[in-house]
Structure formats: structure tokens, C-alpha cells
mmCIF file of C-alpha atoms in Angstrom:
data_model
loop_
_atom_site.group_PDB
_atom_site.id
_atom_site.type_symbol
_atom_site.label_atom_id
_atom_site.label_comp_id
_atom_site.label_asym_id
_atom_site.label_seq_id
_atom_site.Cartn_x
_atom_site.Cartn_y
_atom_site.Cartn_z
ATOM 1 C CA UNK A 1 0.082 -0.040 0.063
ATOM 2 C CA UNK A 2 1.561 3.136 -1.173
ATOM 3 C CA UNK A 3 1.270 6.219 1.500
ATOM 4 C CA UNK A 4 -0.310 9.560 0.350
ATOM 5 C CA UNK A 5 2.796 12.119 -0.326
ATOM 6 C CA UNK A 6 1.009 14.967 1.963
ATOM 7 C CA UNK A 7 0.853 12.531 5.007
ATOM 8 C CA UNK A 8 4.323 12.768 6.751
ATOM 9 C CA UNK A 9 5.829 16.016 7.622
ATOM 10 C CA UNK A 10 9.433 16.565 5.867
ATOM 11 C CA UNK A 11 12.521 16.162 7.937
ATOM 12 C CA UNK A 12 14.776 18.606 7.802
ATOM 13 C CA UNK A 13 18.404 18.754 9.439
ATOM 14 C CA UNK A 14 19.719 22.122 10.213
ATOM 15 C CA UNK A 15 23.338 22.656 10.806
ATOM 16 C CA UNK A 16 24.771 25.751 12.052
ATOM 17 C CA UNK A 17 27.353 26.682 14.857
ATOM 18 C CA UNK A 18 25.494 29.690 16.000
ATOM 19 C CA UNK A 19 22.971 29.246 18.359
ATOM 20 C CA UNK A 20 20.801 32.161 17.563
ATOM 21 C CA UNK A 21 20.969 30.981 14.011
ATOM 22 C CA UNK A 22 20.032 27.646 14.883
ATOM 23 C CA UNK A 23 17.037 29.011 16.693
ATOM 24 C CA UNK A 24 16.013 31.116 13.890
ATOM 25 C CA UNK A 25 16.103 28.446 11.107
ATOM 26 C CA UNK A 26 14.500 25.997 13.615
ATOM 27 C CA UNK A 27 11.677 28.550 13.861
ATOM 28 C CA UNK A 28 11.558 29.324 10.291
ATOM 29 C CA UNK A 29 11.237 25.572 9.283
ATOM 30 C CA UNK A 30 8.728 24.716 11.986
ATOM 31 C CA UNK A 31 6.663 27.403 10.923
ATOM 32 C CA UNK A 32 6.525 25.872 7.555
ATOM 33 C CA UNK A 33 5.333 22.803 9.147
ATOM 34 C CA UNK A 34 8.826 20.816 8.620
ATOM 35 C CA UNK A 35 9.683 18.670 11.406
ATOM 36 C CA UNK A 36 13.091 19.699 12.460
ATOM 37 C CA UNK A 37 16.272 18.383 13.976
ATOM 38 C CA UNK A 38 19.171 20.811 14.665
ATOM 39 C CA UNK A 39 22.711 20.196 15.464
ATOM 40 C CA UNK A 40 25.671 22.551 15.883
ATOM 41 C CA UNK A 41 28.549 20.514 13.618
ATOM 42 C CA UNK A 42 28.851 19.077 10.360
ATOM 43 C CA UNK A 43 30.449 16.177 12.569
ATOM 44 C CA UNK A 44 27.211 15.790 14.666
ATOM 45 C CA UNK A 45 25.095 16.226 11.333
ATOM 46 C CA UNK A 46 26.754 13.130 9.818
ATOM 47 C CA UNK A 47 26.882 11.376 13.155
ATOM 48 C CA UNK A 48 22.804 11.969 13.207
ATOM 49 C CA UNK A 49 22.449 10.646 9.312
ATOM 50 C CA UNK A 50 24.752 7.610 10.463
ATOM 51 C CA UNK A 51 22.769 6.387 13.281
ATOM 52 C CA UNK A 52 19.759 6.917 10.974
ATOM 53 C CA UNK A 53 20.724 4.320 8.250
ATOM 54 C CA UNK A 54 22.251 1.657 10.821
ATOM 55 C CA UNK A 55 19.310 1.538 13.292
ATOM 56 C CA UNK A 56 16.239 3.703 12.542
ATOM 57 C CA UNK A 57 14.770 3.163 8.883
ATOM 58 C CA UNK A 58 11.619 4.936 9.585
ATOM 59 C CA UNK A 59 13.501 8.203 10.739
ATOM 60 C CA UNK A 60 14.513 9.755 7.456
ATOM 61 C CA UNK A 61 16.025 13.008 6.754
ATOM 62 C CA UNK A 62 14.408 14.986 3.400
ATOM 63 C CA UNK A 63 16.960 18.009 3.360
ATOM 64 C CA UNK A 64 19.973 19.441 4.805
ATOM 65 C CA UNK A 65 20.344 22.928 5.407
ATOM 66 C CA UNK A 66 23.781 23.734 6.495
ATOM 67 C CA UNK A 67 25.693 26.919 7.402
ATOM 68 C CA UNK A 68 28.947 27.530 5.390
ATOM 69 C CA UNK A 69 31.327 28.740 7.901
ATOM 70 C CA UNK A 70 31.624 26.431 10.862
ATOM 71 C CA UNK A 71 34.619 25.652 12.775
ATOM 72 C CA UNK A 72 36.308 22.188 11.948
ATOM 73 C CA UNK A 73 33.966 20.738 9.009
ATOM 74 C CA UNK A 74 32.534 23.796 7.114
ATOM 75 C CA UNK A 75 29.245 23.469 5.357
ATOM 76 C CA UNK A 76 30.972 22.670 1.929
ATOM 77 C CA UNK A 77 32.868 19.869 3.568
ATOM 78 C CA UNK A 78 29.692 18.729 4.971
ATOM 79 C CA UNK A 79 28.087 19.043 1.247
ATOM 80 C CA UNK A 80 31.018 17.038 -0.197
ATOM 81 C CA UNK A 81 31.061 14.399 2.166
ATOM 82 C CA UNK A 82 27.303 14.076 1.589
ATOM 83 C CA UNK A 83 27.377 14.181 -2.143
ATOM 84 C CA UNK A 84 30.023 11.337 -2.027
ATOM 85 C CA UNK A 85 28.318 9.103 -0.035
ATOM 86 C CA UNK A 86 26.322 6.168 -1.605
ATOM 87 C CA UNK A 87 23.625 6.121 1.108
ATOM 88 C CA UNK A 88 23.190 9.859 1.458
ATOM 89 C CA UNK A 89 23.974 11.480 -2.109
ATOM 90 C CA UNK A 90 20.454 11.948 -2.996
ATOM 91 C CA UNK A 91 19.383 14.165 -0.091
ATOM 92 C CA UNK A 92 18.975 17.500 -1.083
ATOM 93 C CA UNK A 93 21.567 20.103 0.442
ATOM 94 C CA UNK A 94 21.015 23.897 1.051
ATOM 95 C CA UNK A 95 24.024 26.114 2.006
ATOM 96 C CA UNK A 96 23.723 29.356 3.685
ATOM 97 C CA UNK A 97 26.343 32.186 4.668
ATOM 98 C CA UNK A 98 26.280 35.814 5.859
ATOM 99 C CA UNK A 99 28.748 36.562 3.364
ATOM 100 C CA UNK A 100 28.053 37.345 -0.096
ATOM 101 C CA UNK A 101 31.308 35.724 -2.031
ATOM 102 C CA UNK A 102 30.083 34.678 -5.426
ATOM 103 C CA UNK A 103 32.914 32.191 -6.087
ATOM 104 C CA UNK A 104 31.778 30.336 -2.678
ATOM 105 C CA UNK A 105 28.129 30.329 -3.926
ATOM 106 C CA UNK A 106 28.890 29.059 -7.263
ATOM 107 C CA UNK A 107 31.265 26.415 -5.909
ATOM 108 C CA UNK A 108 28.265 25.073 -3.555
ATOM 109 C CA UNK A 109 25.968 25.197 -6.315
ATOM 110 C CA UNK A 110 28.269 23.584 -8.740
ATOM 111 C CA UNK A 111 29.105 20.737 -6.224
ATOM 112 C CA UNK A 112 25.881 19.993 -5.350
ATOM 113 C CA UNK A 113 23.794 22.311 -3.191
ATOM 114 C CA UNK A 114 20.269 22.843 -4.439
ATOM 115 C CA UNK A 115 20.235 26.341 -3.289
ATOM 116 C CA UNK A 116 22.524 29.077 -1.546
ATOM 117 C CA UNK A 117 20.980 31.234 1.095
ATOM 118 C CA UNK A 118 22.308 34.536 2.067
ATOM 119 C CA UNK A 119 21.631 35.201 5.945
ATOM 120 C CA UNK A 120 19.407 36.408 7.531
ATOM 121 C CA UNK A 121 17.524 33.693 6.079
ATOM 122 C CA UNK A 122 13.702 34.673 6.008
ATOM 123 C CA UNK A 123 10.535 32.835 5.356
ATOM 124 C CA UNK A 124 10.752 33.626 1.632
ATOM 125 C CA UNK A 125 13.803 31.520 1.581
ATOM 126 C CA UNK A 126 12.310 28.482 3.352
ATOM 127 C CA UNK A 127 9.462 28.494 0.821
ATOM 128 C CA UNK A 128 11.817 27.791 -1.897
ATOM 129 C CA UNK A 129 12.759 24.646 -0.237
ATOM 130 C CA UNK A 130 9.564 22.928 -0.991
ATOM 131 C CA UNK A 131 9.796 22.018 -4.596
ATOM 132 C CA UNK A 132 13.199 20.130 -4.032
ATOM 133 C CA UNK A 133 11.417 18.012 -1.327
ATOM 134 C CA UNK A 134 8.153 17.261 -3.643
ATOM 135 C CA UNK A 135 10.542 16.255 -6.324
ATOM 136 C CA UNK A 136 12.422 13.911 -4.432
ATOM 137 C CA UNK A 137 9.188 12.508 -2.760
ATOM 138 C CA UNK A 138 7.343 12.046 -6.099
ATOM 139 C CA UNK A 139 10.758 10.296 -7.536
ATOM 140 C CA UNK A 140 10.446 7.876 -4.458
ATOM 141 C CA UNK A 141 7.216 7.078 -5.128
ATOM 142 C CA UNK A 142 7.535 6.346 -8.640
ATOM 143 C CA UNK A 143 10.130 4.312 -8.010
ATOM 144 C CA UNK A 144 8.156 2.563 -4.856
ATOM 145 C CA UNK A 145 5.063 1.952 -7.437
ATOM 146 C CA UNK A 146 7.064 0.622 -9.971
ATOM 147 C CA UNK A 147 8.881 -2.088 -7.686
ATOM 148 C CA UNK A 148 5.380 -2.635 -6.248
ATOM 149 C CA UNK A 149 3.841 -3.323 -9.885
ATOM 150 C CA UNK A 150 6.462 -5.676 -10.689
ATOM 151 C CA UNK A 151 5.641 -7.821 -7.528
ATOM 152 C CA UNK A 152 1.876 -7.559 -8.018
ATOM 153 C CA UNK A 153 1.666 -7.957 -11.648
ATOM 154 C CA UNK A 154 4.142 -8.708 -14.221
ATOM 155 C CA UNK A 155 1.831 -7.530 -17.077
ATOM 156 C CA UNK A 156 3.976 -4.488 -18.559
ATOM 157 C CA UNK A 157 1.393 -3.887 -20.702
ATOM 158 C CA UNK A 158 -0.833 -2.574 -18.173
ATOM 159 C CA UNK A 159 -1.324 1.343 -18.242
ATOM 160 C CA UNK A 160 0.766 3.328 -15.710
ATOM 161 C CA UNK A 161 -1.282 6.205 -14.671
ATOM 162 C CA UNK A 162 0.518 6.594 -11.582
ATOM 163 C CA UNK A 163 3.955 7.168 -13.380
ATOM 164 C CA UNK A 164 3.535 10.947 -13.458
ATOM 165 C CA UNK A 165 6.347 13.177 -12.874
ATOM 166 C CA UNK A 166 5.635 16.409 -11.259
ATOM 167 C CA UNK A 167 8.091 19.106 -12.740
ATOM 168 C CA UNK B 1 -2.027 55.584 31.205
ATOM 169 C CA UNK B 2 -4.935 53.916 29.676
ATOM 170 C CA UNK B 3 -4.716 50.537 27.667
ATOM 171 C CA UNK B 4 -5.033 52.624 24.423
ATOM 172 C CA UNK B 5 -2.509 55.092 25.373
ATOM 173 C CA UNK B 6 -0.171 52.552 26.191
ATOM 174 C CA UNK B 7 -0.566 50.616 22.784
ATOM 175 C CA UNK B 8 -0.112 54.259 21.140
ATOM 176 C CA UNK B 9 3.300 54.668 22.862
ATOM 177 C CA UNK B 10 4.783 51.253 22.136
ATOM 178 C CA UNK B 11 3.790 51.636 18.665
ATOM 179 C CA UNK B 12 5.819 54.941 18.781
ATOM 180 C CA UNK B 13 8.747 53.416 20.337
ATOM 181 C CA UNK B 14 8.572 50.679 18.004
ATOM 182 C CA UNK B 15 8.346 52.951 14.941
ATOM 183 C CA UNK B 16 11.147 55.308 15.969
ATOM 184 C CA UNK B 17 13.522 52.031 16.362
ATOM 185 C CA UNK B 18 12.842 51.795 12.649
ATOM 186 C CA UNK B 19 13.008 55.419 11.630
ATOM 187 C CA UNK B 20 16.080 56.024 13.528
ATOM 188 C CA UNK B 21 17.815 53.340 11.964
ATOM 189 C CA UNK B 22 18.513 51.216 14.982
ATOM 190 C CA UNK B 23 16.493 48.233 13.493
ATOM 191 C CA UNK B 24 15.930 46.923 10.065
ATOM 192 C CA UNK B 25 13.316 44.326 8.628
ATOM 193 C CA UNK B 26 15.138 41.431 9.786
ATOM 194 C CA UNK B 27 13.487 42.405 13.259
ATOM 195 C CA UNK B 28 10.077 42.491 11.330
ATOM 196 C CA UNK B 29 10.816 39.039 10.461
ATOM 197 C CA UNK B 30 11.514 37.986 14.023
ATOM 198 C CA UNK B 31 8.195 39.484 15.059
ATOM 199 C CA UNK B 32 6.216 37.446 12.153
ATOM 200 C CA UNK B 33 7.680 34.330 13.530
ATOM 201 C CA UNK B 34 6.168 35.125 16.850
ATOM 202 C CA UNK B 35 2.985 32.744 17.369
ATOM 203 C CA UNK B 36 0.936 31.206 20.187
ATOM 204 C CA UNK B 37 3.721 28.449 20.144
ATOM 205 C CA UNK B 38 6.433 31.043 21.007
ATOM 206 C CA UNK B 39 4.714 34.243 22.358
ATOM 207 C CA UNK B 40 8.164 35.498 23.319
ATOM 208 C CA UNK B 41 9.925 34.585 20.447
ATOM 209 C CA UNK B 42 11.527 38.167 19.610
ATOM 210 C CA UNK B 43 12.489 38.787 23.400
ATOM 211 C CA UNK B 44 14.094 35.226 23.522
ATOM 212 C CA UNK B 45 16.149 35.764 20.624
ATOM 213 C CA UNK B 46 17.202 39.318 21.458
ATOM 214 C CA UNK B 47 18.316 37.967 24.948
ATOM 215 C CA UNK B 48 20.288 35.315 23.239
ATOM 216 C CA UNK B 49 21.958 37.673 20.960
ATOM 217 C CA UNK B 50 23.111 39.774 24.208
ATOM 218 C CA UNK B 51 24.254 37.156 26.114
ATOM 219 C CA UNK B 52 26.149 35.608 22.913
ATOM 220 C CA UNK B 53 27.613 39.382 21.861
ATOM 221 C CA UNK B 54 28.754 40.104 25.581
ATOM 222 C CA UNK B 55 30.968 36.957 25.691
ATOM 223 C CA UNK B 56 32.417 38.258 22.159
ATOM 224 C CA UNK B 57 32.942 41.596 23.387
ATOM 225 C CA UNK B 58 35.157 40.268 25.971
ATOM 226 C CA UNK B 59 36.946 38.168 23.614
ATOM 227 C CA UNK B 60 37.483 40.729 20.939
ATOM 228 C CA UNK B 61 38.578 43.235 23.776
ATOM 229 C CA UNK B 62 41.110 40.591 24.923
ATOM 230 C CA UNK B 63 42.575 40.198 21.462
ATOM 231 C CA UNK B 64 42.648 43.972 20.782
ATOM 232 C CA UNK B 65 45.259 44.122 23.777
ATOM 233 C CA UNK B 66 47.680 41.390 22.656
ATOM 234 C CA UNK B 67 50.631 42.320 20.357
ATOM 235 C CA UNK B 68 51.303 41.645 17.637
ATOM 236 C CA UNK B 69 47.266 42.305 16.837
ATOM 237 C CA UNK B 70 45.733 38.949 15.686
ATOM 238 C CA UNK B 71 43.760 40.143 12.952
ATOM 239 C CA UNK B 72 42.685 36.901 11.955
ATOM 240 C CA UNK B 73 40.983 36.032 15.130
ATOM 241 C CA UNK B 74 39.639 39.640 15.421
ATOM 242 C CA UNK B 75 37.853 39.188 12.078
ATOM 243 C CA UNK B 76 36.583 35.676 13.001
ATOM 244 C CA UNK B 77 35.116 37.169 16.152
ATOM 245 C CA UNK B 78 33.603 39.969 14.269
ATOM 246 C CA UNK B 79 32.372 37.915 11.535
ATOM 247 C CA UNK B 80 30.282 36.067 14.429
ATOM 248 C CA UNK B 81 29.100 39.246 16.058
ATOM 249 C CA UNK B 82 28.216 40.646 12.513
ATOM 250 C CA UNK B 83 26.206 37.646 11.705
ATOM 251 C CA UNK B 84 24.304 37.476 15.127
ATOM 252 C CA UNK B 85 23.410 41.164 14.896
ATOM 253 C CA UNK B 86 22.052 41.124 11.565
ATOM 254 C CA UNK B 87 20.124 37.912 12.409
ATOM 255 C CA UNK B 88 18.164 40.221 14.843
ATOM 256 C CA UNK B 89 18.073 43.036 12.560
ATOM 257 C CA UNK B 90 20.464 45.305 14.750
ATOM 258 C CA UNK B 91 21.132 47.812 11.899
ATOM 259 C CA UNK B 92 23.521 50.358 13.347
ATOM 260 C CA UNK B 93 25.416 47.655 15.216
ATOM 261 C CA UNK B 94 25.872 45.466 12.042
ATOM 262 C CA UNK B 95 27.101 48.362 10.149
ATOM 263 C CA UNK B 96 29.567 49.291 12.621
ATOM 264 C CA UNK B 97 30.720 45.570 12.430
ATOM 265 C CA UNK B 98 31.120 45.949 8.629
ATOM 266 C CA UNK B 99 33.536 48.884 9.149
ATOM 267 C CA UNK B 100 35.584 47.048 11.786
ATOM 268 C CA UNK B 101 36.322 44.324 9.221
ATOM 269 C CA UNK B 102 37.197 46.505 6.737
ATOM 270 C CA UNK B 103 39.915 48.190 9.305
ATOM 271 C CA UNK B 104 40.828 44.413 10.112
ATOM 272 C CA UNK B 105 41.428 43.799 6.487
ATOM 273 C CA UNK B 106 43.575 46.510 6.274
ATOM 274 C CA UNK B 107 45.614 45.571 9.116
ATOM 275 C CA UNK B 108 44.835 48.895 10.912
ATOM 276 C CA UNK B 109 44.975 48.198 14.673
ATOM 277 C CA UNK B 110 44.205 51.880 15.701
ATOM 278 C CA UNK B 111 41.139 51.994 13.525
ATOM 279 C CA UNK B 112 40.040 48.744 14.783
ATOM 280 C CA UNK B 113 40.073 50.094 18.340
ATOM 281 C CA UNK B 114 38.257 52.841 17.330
ATOM 282 C CA UNK B 115 35.642 51.120 15.681
ATOM 283 C CA UNK B 116 35.286 48.848 18.060
ATOM 284 C CA UNK B 117 34.179 51.534 20.814
ATOM 285 C CA UNK B 118 31.661 52.765 18.624
ATOM 286 C CA UNK B 119 30.361 49.071 18.249
ATOM 287 C CA UNK B 120 30.138 48.880 22.036
ATOM 288 C CA UNK B 121 28.351 52.241 22.158
ATOM 289 C CA UNK B 122 25.798 51.162 19.435
ATOM 290 C CA UNK B 123 25.291 47.690 20.980
ATOM 291 C CA UNK B 124 24.705 49.121 24.657
ATOM 292 C CA UNK B 125 22.185 52.012 23.227
ATOM 293 C CA UNK B 126 20.406 49.393 21.155
ATOM 294 C CA UNK B 127 20.240 47.074 24.505
ATOM 295 C CA UNK B 128 18.656 50.133 26.471
ATOM 296 C CA UNK B 129 16.152 50.603 23.787
ATOM 297 C CA UNK B 130 14.873 47.295 23.611
ATOM 298 C CA UNK B 131 14.693 46.449 27.136
ATOM 299 C CA UNK B 132 12.336 49.396 27.500
ATOM 300 C CA UNK B 133 10.524 48.486 24.624
ATOM 301 C CA UNK B 134 9.733 44.957 25.929
ATOM 302 C CA UNK B 135 9.164 46.287 29.159
ATOM 303 C CA UNK B 136 6.473 48.404 27.886
ATOM 304 C CA UNK B 137 5.139 45.685 26.099
ATOM 305 C CA UNK B 138 5.035 43.538 29.360
ATOM 306 C CA UNK B 139 3.145 46.207 31.345
ATOM 307 C CA UNK B 140 0.603 46.418 28.311
ATOM 308 C CA UNK B 141 0.074 42.784 28.477
ATOM 309 C CA UNK B 142 -0.853 43.191 32.125
ATOM 310 C CA UNK B 143 -3.055 45.936 31.289
ATOM 311 C CA UNK B 144 -4.965 44.118 28.925
ATOM 312 C CA UNK B 145 -5.857 41.150 31.409
ATOM 313 C CA UNK B 146 -6.986 43.496 34.127
#
């Protein structure tokens, strides 16, 4: 049985070493009806993701939003690690920074970030996340239905009404 | 003062904070995020800012006294300071921070020290104004329930 796409809230993992910005992004995301987990470092973000994969298959992260400037692992380092990982590379990543440095922005976007937000992040920015999340969810559902069809009926001539792709 | 008089006064205080350039539209963003689930959101964030920035001020002060001047460290602290102040919409504080960073990049210790005095001043002025503003709002809230 396939769940409706709108049933579960999207889960966003927010990464920022500054407490104020963490509180802000958390509130922005909650106001937009996302479930939020906020951590203060790239290392903790990876730990959180790693734990999910091994132990809890029903807790998934649908998007990662990370600050760029963080001590130790920068947001860029985190982006790279996620995109290089076979388990997590399909999770959309958004980077944020209070500095408007075009080369930095371009590098993040070229290396897999879906968006780059300039801080302070506002509701209008958070509204831009939904299409990235919906696209993934639809893709996942299409894949799920595909495999279910194959299990239930090997007849491939049957019309596939449910393979609609949302642009 | 009656309830309506209070509301008017609060509205005036709030408007002047924007008109005089102490606050920018980011503060409005914070106000818009305040809701029944977080009825004191703005005040909480502002309080967080002052706790955090006080610590940063102390660190910057210390770094400014050591020789040779560690401009890289200063810039790091100021980057954090500027980030936080812009997150709450503290317009004057944020622009003073930007000035400091320019002097820092230029390796001008004297100018950094002078600029830092300005930052502390603006930081303190805004604190007083916001404290007064929140106090008035608190009084108005009490007046509304009586």
C-alpha cells in the first residue's frame, strides 16, 4: 500500500554552529510545517545521518540545510561528504552564509547544493525548499510504485497512470 | 496611562527604532515568527543575542590588547558578531561591525580599536532601547488582562 505524499511531514536537518541562527532556522522551518532536527556541527550532522541508516529506518532526513562557515568541518566539507556518500547523496542540500562571496556560492551550487541562501534567512527563502522536497518524494513514490507493480503484476502492458512526474 | 495610550506609546517606540535606523526589516521577520507556540520569541532571540555578543565583546577586547594584533582572530570574532547582529535586525551594530572588518582587513589596529568603541556604544544603546520596549510591552500585556 502506498502512502499519500502529503501524509508525513518532511524532516529537515539544520546545521549551524551559532545558537541564534540555529534557533532562527528551526523556527522558520517549524513555521513552514517541517519537522526539524538542529545540530551545531557537520560532524554531529553526519553522526545523526549515520545513526539513522544503521538503526532507524523509519526516521529519514529529507533535506539538509547547513551554514557555510563553521569551525572544523565547513558547510562545504559537509556538502561534499554527503554528495560523495552512496547512502546520502540523494538528499538535497542547501547552504547558507552571511557573506556574499560569488565564488563561494558558485562552488557550492556546482558541487551539488540545490540553493544558497544569504543570511539572515527569511521565510521567503524557506519557501524555496518545498519544490526540492516534493521532487524527491514524487521520485521516491514513482520508484516504489514501479517495484510494487512488478511484484503484484508482471504484465507490463498495463497502463501506468501513476507514473506522473511533477516538474 | 490607559490601555490605548499604552498601545500608542509602544507603537511610537517601535516605529522610532526603525525610523532612527536602530532596527531593520529582519526584526520584523522575527516578529512575524512569533506566535502562540512561541509568544516571547522576539525577546528570547534578543536575549540570546545579548548573552552571546557580551561574550564576543570580551573576547575581542582581550584580542585587541595583545601584540602583535591577531587580525585573523579579530575578523573571526567580528564575523560571528556581525552575523548575530544581522540575524536580529540590529542595523547600526551590524554596519559598525562591517566597518571594523574593513579596518581589520587593512591591518589597521588603531582604527579597529576606535571602531570597536563605536560598536560597543551602539550595542549598549540598542540594548537599553529594546529593554525599555519589551518592558512597555510587558506592562501593556498586564494591562490587557486586568
